[in-house]
Amino acid sequence: MNTKTKNEVVVSIKDLKKSFGTQKVLDGITMQLYQQENLVVLGKSGTGKSVLIKCLVRLLEHDEGSIVVDKQELTNISEDELIQVRKKIGFLFQSAALYDSMTVRENLTFALTRSSEKLSKTQIEELIVEALENVGLPDAIDKMPSELSGGMKKRIGLARTLVVKPRIILYDEPTTGLDPITSDEISHLINDTKNKFKNSAIIITHDINCVKTVADRIVMLKEGKVYKEGTLEEFMTSDDSYIQSFFK
């Protein structure tokens, strides 16, 4: 995808700062996410990648700067306004974060009823079946999370995200803890999701194989700042030693 032809900005972050005590985690981050783009945020552990996306949905409150999601500035908005913004955003947690005491069906039902109170039982069932088919696990509908492999949990987590049809998806280390084959399947599923639903995504990862599969564009963080921004090709061909250390 050429992002220059997809110039609608769906997320704009400007001069974002976040500290924990005396530790600066985000130190003036500025970046944008475009419509129908997979944007990878890359960096070593502790560079603020996960903090960044948690600030984006205000699971963490940033100290300074601006976050605009779908033309809505998130600073100082009301709780009701924040809820409406969050309905546009799907968040796939690193652990998949399924409710252990609920079946797959119940996990997805919970997500749907939280996002809309107007759906009938028939509509909910149809949406759940569709979401599970989209991730290739329709037969898992009545399984418990304890019956699922790590890769299946990631897929169900994505189904729970997709079932509410978000405009933006945030992936936090989507391939962590998975074997190479399953990691590759999840990476391709991220691409399939974008192509089918025309959504935009920010993908936090240090898995270079995942980066090579999903990235339309990359933002690299270092010491709480944007170190480099560009295409996968620009990163792959860079002679910068720090960047090369990731792509060896």
mmCIF file of C-alpha atoms in Angstrom:
data_model
loop_
_atom_site.group_PDB
_atom_site.id
_atom_site.type_symbol
_atom_site.label_atom_id
_atom_site.label_comp_id
_atom_site.label_asym_id
_atom_site.label_seq_id
_atom_site.Cartn_x
_atom_site.Cartn_y
_atom_site.Cartn_z
ATOM 1 C CA MET A 1 0.000 0.000 0.000
ATOM 2 C CA ASN A 2 1.198 3.488 -0.857
ATOM 3 C CA THR A 3 0.234 5.602 2.146
ATOM 4 C CA LYS A 4 0.520 8.748 0.035
ATOM 5 C CA THR A 5 -2.666 7.697 -1.761
ATOM 6 C CA LYS A 6 -4.374 6.871 1.522
ATOM 7 C CA ASN A 7 -3.869 10.265 3.093
ATOM 8 C CA GLU A 8 -6.784 10.335 5.505
ATOM 9 C CA VAL A 9 -5.294 10.523 8.983
ATOM 10 C CA VAL A 10 -7.200 8.381 11.500
ATOM 11 C CA VAL A 11 -4.809 8.848 14.441
ATOM 12 C CA SER A 12 -2.560 11.842 15.025
ATOM 13 C CA ILE A 13 -0.150 11.981 17.973
ATOM 14 C CA LYS A 14 1.838 15.130 18.602
ATOM 15 C CA ASP A 15 4.557 15.871 21.175
ATOM 16 C CA LEU A 16 3.325 13.063 23.448
ATOM 17 C CA LYS A 17 5.057 12.785 26.811
ATOM 18 C CA LYS A 18 4.647 10.288 29.607
ATOM 19 C CA SER A 19 6.806 9.763 32.694
ATOM 20 C CA PHE A 20 6.632 7.451 35.658
ATOM 21 C CA GLY A 21 8.256 9.375 38.473
ATOM 22 C CA THR A 22 11.609 10.575 37.174
ATOM 23 C CA GLN A 23 11.669 8.077 34.310
ATOM 24 C CA LYS A 24 10.710 9.568 30.937
ATOM 25 C CA VAL A 25 9.093 6.815 28.895
ATOM 26 C CA LEU A 26 7.654 8.916 26.067
ATOM 27 C CA ASP A 27 9.607 12.083 25.382
ATOM 28 C CA GLY A 28 7.822 14.032 22.650
ATOM 29 C CA ILE A 29 6.429 11.373 20.274
ATOM 30 C CA THR A 30 4.872 12.659 17.046
ATOM 31 C CA MET A 31 3.374 10.213 14.531
ATOM 32 C CA GLN A 32 0.329 9.539 12.389
ATOM 33 C CA LEU A 33 -1.703 6.514 11.343
ATOM 34 C CA TYR A 34 -3.402 6.622 7.951
ATOM 35 C CA GLN A 35 -6.583 4.986 6.715
ATOM 36 C CA GLN A 36 -6.137 1.296 5.798
ATOM 37 C CA GLU A 37 -2.523 1.162 6.959
ATOM 38 C CA ASN A 38 -0.572 -1.300 9.070
ATOM 39 C CA LEU A 39 1.850 0.843 11.055
ATOM 40 C CA VAL A 40 4.484 -1.092 13.008
ATOM 41 C CA VAL A 41 5.990 0.515 16.108
ATOM 42 C CA LEU A 42 9.406 -1.034 16.621
ATOM 43 C CA GLY A 43 11.958 -0.678 19.388
ATOM 44 C CA LYS A 44 13.776 -2.444 22.176
ATOM 45 C CA SER A 45 12.053 -3.345 25.437
ATOM 46 C CA GLY A 46 11.443 -0.320 27.593
ATOM 47 C CA THR A 47 11.274 2.195 24.747
ATOM 48 C CA GLY A 48 7.601 2.994 25.432
ATOM 49 C CA LYS A 49 5.839 0.994 22.713
ATOM 50 C CA SER A 50 3.086 -0.478 24.881
ATOM 51 C CA VAL A 51 2.790 2.722 26.925
ATOM 52 C CA LEU A 52 2.147 4.571 23.669
ATOM 53 C CA ILE A 53 -0.903 2.531 22.663
ATOM 54 C CA LYS A 54 -2.240 2.473 26.222
ATOM 55 C CA CYS A 55 -2.119 6.270 26.194
ATOM 56 C CA LEU A 56 -3.885 6.200 22.843
ATOM 57 C CA VAL A 57 -6.980 4.624 24.432
ATOM 58 C CA ARG A 58 -6.355 6.387 27.749
ATOM 59 C CA LEU A 59 -5.749 3.247 29.735
ATOM 60 C CA LEU A 60 -2.855 5.464 30.820
ATOM 61 C CA GLU A 61 -3.110 9.248 31.005
ATOM 62 C CA HIS A 62 -0.378 11.089 29.132
ATOM 63 C CA ASP A 63 1.389 14.048 30.757
ATOM 64 C CA GLU A 64 1.647 16.364 27.749
ATOM 65 C CA GLY A 65 0.819 16.424 24.067
ATOM 66 C CA SER A 66 -2.110 15.749 21.788
ATOM 67 C CA ILE A 67 -3.896 12.568 20.708
ATOM 68 C CA VAL A 68 -6.530 12.857 17.979
ATOM 69 C CA VAL A 69 -8.519 9.756 17.008
ATOM 70 C CA ASP A 70 -10.886 10.029 14.036
ATOM 71 C CA LYS A 71 -10.750 13.843 14.360
ATOM 72 C CA GLN A 72 -11.590 13.711 18.093
ATOM 73 C CA GLU A 73 -9.044 15.229 20.487
ATOM 74 C CA LEU A 74 -8.847 12.899 23.497
ATOM 75 C CA THR A 75 -7.410 15.358 26.012
ATOM 76 C CA ASN A 76 -10.018 16.565 28.497
ATOM 77 C CA ILE A 77 -12.989 14.849 26.857
ATOM 78 C CA SER A 78 -15.821 13.497 28.989
ATOM 79 C CA GLU A 79 -16.131 9.861 30.007
ATOM 80 C CA ASP A 80 -19.105 9.413 27.657
ATOM 81 C CA GLU A 81 -17.114 10.880 24.755
ATOM 82 C CA LEU A 82 -14.172 8.619 25.565
ATOM 83 C CA ILE A 83 -16.466 5.576 25.522
ATOM 84 C CA GLN A 84 -17.651 6.517 22.022
ATOM 85 C CA VAL A 85 -14.061 6.873 20.796
ATOM 86 C CA ARG A 86 -13.087 3.534 22.313
ATOM 87 C CA LYS A 87 -15.908 1.853 20.396
ATOM 88 C CA LYS A 88 -13.976 2.662 17.223
ATOM 89 C CA ILE A 89 -10.809 0.986 18.530
ATOM 90 C CA GLY A 90 -10.085 -2.705 18.979
ATOM 91 C CA PHE A 91 -7.262 -3.675 21.335
ATOM 92 C CA LEU A 92 -5.641 -7.099 21.010
ATOM 93 C CA PHE A 93 -3.719 -7.581 24.226
ATOM 94 C CA GLN A 94 -0.444 -9.493 24.347
ATOM 95 C CA SER A 95 -2.026 -12.276 26.421
ATOM 96 C CA ALA A 96 -5.291 -12.246 24.368
ATOM 97 C CA ALA A 97 -6.986 -11.431 27.744
ATOM 98 C CA LEU A 98 -9.868 -13.863 27.388
ATOM 99 C CA TYR A 99 -12.127 -14.368 30.391
ATOM 100 C CA ASP A 100 -11.173 -17.813 31.694
ATOM 101 C CA SER A 101 -14.598 -18.526 33.177
ATOM 102 C CA MET A 102 -16.431 -17.823 29.907
ATOM 103 C CA THR A 103 -16.729 -19.896 26.748
ATOM 104 C CA VAL A 104 -15.581 -18.409 23.451
ATOM 105 C CA ARG A 105 -19.212 -17.590 22.652
ATOM 106 C CA GLU A 106 -19.624 -15.809 25.991
ATOM 107 C CA ASN A 107 -16.375 -13.875 25.549
ATOM 108 C CA LEU A 108 -17.575 -12.510 22.211
ATOM 109 C CA THR A 109 -21.107 -11.911 23.474
ATOM 110 C CA PHE A 110 -19.702 -9.846 26.323
ATOM 111 C CA ALA A 111 -17.777 -7.664 23.860
ATOM 112 C CA LEU A 112 -20.874 -7.116 21.722
ATOM 113 C CA THR A 113 -23.235 -6.273 24.580
ATOM 114 C CA ARG A 114 -20.696 -3.809 25.944
ATOM 115 C CA SER A 115 -20.556 -2.014 22.595
ATOM 116 C CA SER A 116 -24.256 -2.064 21.727
ATOM 117 C CA GLU A 117 -27.437 -2.695 23.687
ATOM 118 C CA LYS A 118 -29.625 -2.753 20.579
ATOM 119 C CA LEU A 119 -28.654 -6.140 19.174
ATOM 120 C CA SER A 120 -31.049 -9.093 19.264
ATOM 121 C CA LYS A 121 -29.896 -12.555 20.302
ATOM 122 C CA THR A 122 -30.076 -13.632 16.659
ATOM 123 C CA GLN A 123 -27.932 -10.700 15.531
ATOM 124 C CA ILE A 124 -25.383 -11.416 18.263
ATOM 125 C CA GLU A 125 -25.159 -15.065 17.250
ATOM 126 C CA GLU A 126 -24.702 -14.162 13.579
ATOM 127 C CA LEU A 127 -21.939 -11.668 14.373
ATOM 128 C CA ILE A 128 -20.131 -14.165 16.616
ATOM 129 C CA VAL A 129 -20.233 -16.916 13.972
ATOM 130 C CA GLU A 130 -18.992 -14.447 11.329
ATOM 131 C CA ALA A 131 -16.104 -13.264 13.538
ATOM 132 C CA LEU A 132 -15.015 -16.834 14.309
ATOM 133 C CA GLU A 133 -15.170 -17.766 10.640
ATOM 134 C CA ASN A 134 -12.988 -14.758 9.844
ATOM 135 C CA VAL A 135 -10.235 -16.114 12.098
ATOM 136 C CA GLY A 136 -10.723 -19.710 10.980
ATOM 137 C CA LEU A 137 -12.111 -21.088 14.257
ATOM 138 C CA PRO A 138 -15.888 -21.525 13.902
ATOM 139 C CA ASP A 139 -15.769 -24.867 15.740
ATOM 140 C CA ALA A 140 -14.263 -23.258 18.864
ATOM 141 C CA ILE A 141 -17.454 -21.398 19.720
ATOM 142 C CA ASP A 142 -18.294 -23.453 22.829
ATOM 143 C CA LYS A 143 -14.755 -24.157 24.020
ATOM 144 C CA MET A 144 -13.259 -22.723 27.193
ATOM 145 C CA PRO A 145 -10.006 -20.732 26.969
ATOM 146 C CA SER A 146 -8.216 -23.547 28.828
ATOM 147 C CA GLU A 147 -8.972 -25.819 25.861
ATOM 148 C CA LEU A 148 -7.251 -23.504 23.375
ATOM 149 C CA SER A 149 -3.625 -23.404 22.265
ATOM 150 C CA GLY A 150 -1.676 -20.142 22.390
ATOM 151 C CA GLY A 151 -2.275 -19.494 18.710
ATOM 152 C CA MET A 152 -5.984 -20.245 19.033
ATOM 153 C CA LYS A 153 -6.249 -17.816 21.952
ATOM 154 C CA LYS A 154 -4.674 -15.091 19.804
ATOM 155 C CA ARG A 155 -7.181 -15.835 17.037
ATOM 156 C CA ILE A 156 -10.120 -15.762 19.450
ATOM 157 C CA GLY A 157 -8.787 -12.519 20.910
ATOM 158 C CA LEU A 158 -8.763 -11.092 17.387
ATOM 159 C CA ALA A 159 -12.288 -12.426 16.760
ATOM 160 C CA ARG A 160 -13.465 -10.669 19.929
ATOM 161 C CA THR A 161 -11.848 -7.492 18.614
ATOM 162 C CA LEU A 162 -13.346 -7.847 15.121
ATOM 163 C CA VAL A 163 -16.853 -8.682 16.303
ATOM 164 C CA VAL A 164 -17.501 -5.034 17.192
ATOM 165 C CA LYS A 165 -16.176 -3.913 13.767
ATOM 166 C CA PRO A 166 -13.594 -1.354 14.923
ATOM 167 C CA ARG A 167 -12.115 1.219 12.575
ATOM 168 C CA ILE A 168 -8.713 0.969 14.263
ATOM 169 C CA ILE A 169 -6.990 -2.073 15.791
ATOM 170 C CA LEU A 170 -4.095 -1.932 18.243
ATOM 171 C CA TYR A 171 -1.996 -5.117 18.381
ATOM 172 C CA ASP A 172 0.302 -5.483 21.389
ATOM 173 C CA GLU A 173 2.997 -8.077 20.551
ATOM 174 C CA PRO A 174 0.590 -10.313 18.589
ATOM 175 C CA THR A 175 3.132 -13.110 17.974
ATOM 176 C CA THR A 176 4.844 -13.237 21.379
ATOM 177 C CA GLY A 177 5.079 -16.744 22.820
ATOM 178 C CA LEU A 178 4.082 -18.487 19.607
ATOM 179 C CA ASP A 179 6.054 -20.958 17.513
ATOM 180 C CA PRO A 180 7.340 -19.691 14.127
ATOM 181 C CA ILE A 181 4.602 -21.343 12.060
ATOM 182 C CA THR A 182 1.783 -20.011 14.241
ATOM 183 C CA SER A 183 3.451 -16.572 14.378
ATOM 184 C CA ASP A 184 3.474 -16.503 10.590
ATOM 185 C CA GLU A 185 -0.211 -17.467 10.502
ATOM 186 C CA ILE A 186 -1.103 -14.636 12.905
ATOM 187 C CA SER A 187 0.931 -12.146 10.858
ATOM 188 C CA HIS A 188 -0.894 -13.105 7.678
ATOM 189 C CA LEU A 189 -4.199 -12.927 9.549
ATOM 190 C CA ILE A 190 -3.383 -9.312 10.471
ATOM 191 C CA ASN A 191 -2.975 -8.551 6.763
ATOM 192 C CA ASP A 192 -6.144 -10.441 5.852
ATOM 193 C CA THR A 193 -8.032 -8.438 8.486
ATOM 194 C CA LYS A 194 -6.878 -5.115 7.038
ATOM 195 C CA ASN A 195 -7.652 -6.141 3.462
ATOM 196 C CA LYS A 196 -11.113 -7.485 4.267
ATOM 197 C CA PHE A 197 -12.334 -4.839 6.711
ATOM 198 C CA LYS A 198 -10.374 -1.825 5.406
ATOM 199 C CA ASN A 199 -9.310 -0.889 8.935
ATOM 200 C CA SER A 200 -6.117 0.713 10.186
ATOM 201 C CA ALA A 201 -3.749 -0.855 12.695
ATOM 202 C CA ILE A 202 -0.850 -0.052 14.974
ATOM 203 C CA ILE A 203 1.225 -3.162 15.619
ATOM 204 C CA ILE A 204 3.649 -3.243 18.540
ATOM 205 C CA THR A 205 6.245 -5.935 17.945
ATOM 206 C CA HIS A 206 9.896 -6.878 18.134
ATOM 207 C CA ASP A 207 9.316 -9.922 15.881
ATOM 208 C CA ILE A 208 11.133 -8.981 12.678
ATOM 209 C CA ASN A 209 9.427 -11.723 10.656
ATOM 210 C CA CYS A 210 6.083 -10.222 11.690
ATOM 211 C CA VAL A 211 7.361 -6.762 10.736
ATOM 212 C CA LYS A 212 8.398 -7.989 7.288
ATOM 213 C CA THR A 213 4.952 -9.526 6.730
ATOM 214 C CA VAL A 214 2.631 -6.791 7.980
ATOM 215 C CA ALA A 215 4.392 -3.411 7.811
ATOM 216 C CA ASP A 216 3.176 -0.764 5.396
ATOM 217 C CA ARG A 217 5.243 1.732 7.364
ATOM 218 C CA ILE A 218 7.460 1.606 10.461
ATOM 219 C CA VAL A 219 8.076 4.009 13.330
ATOM 220 C CA MET A 220 11.136 3.099 15.404
ATOM 221 C CA LEU A 221 11.365 4.364 18.974
ATOM 222 C CA LYS A 222 14.577 4.884 20.906
ATOM 223 C CA GLU A 223 14.841 6.388 24.386
ATOM 224 C CA GLY A 224 11.245 7.615 24.245
ATOM 225 C CA LYS A 225 11.624 9.431 20.921
ATOM 226 C CA VAL A 226 10.945 8.652 17.264
ATOM 227 C CA TYR A 227 14.334 7.502 15.964
ATOM 228 C CA LYS A 228 13.271 6.794 12.365
ATOM 229 C CA GLU A 229 10.091 6.614 10.330
ATOM 230 C CA GLY A 230 9.800 5.040 6.907
ATOM 231 C CA THR A 231 8.894 2.053 4.745
ATOM 232 C CA LEU A 232 10.090 -1.494 5.328
ATOM 233 C CA GLU A 233 12.428 -1.150 2.357
ATOM 234 C CA GLU A 234 13.985 1.999 3.819
ATOM 235 C CA PHE A 235 14.648 0.187 7.076
ATOM 236 C CA MET A 236 15.956 -2.942 5.375
ATOM 237 C CA THR A 237 18.430 -0.979 3.257
ATOM 238 C CA SER A 238 19.523 1.490 5.949
ATOM 239 C CA ASP A 239 23.228 1.616 6.793
ATOM 240 C CA ASP A 240 22.441 2.872 10.318
ATOM 241 C CA SER A 241 24.070 0.403 12.742
ATOM 242 C CA TYR A 242 21.260 0.684 15.296
ATOM 243 C CA ILE A 243 18.624 -0.111 12.684
ATOM 244 C CA GLN A 244 20.768 -2.902 11.219
ATOM 245 C CA SER A 245 20.892 -4.539 14.680
ATOM 246 C CA PHE A 246 17.157 -5.282 14.345
ATOM 247 C CA PHE A 247 17.240 -6.597 10.782
ATOM 248 C CA LYS A 248 20.274 -8.883 10.854
#
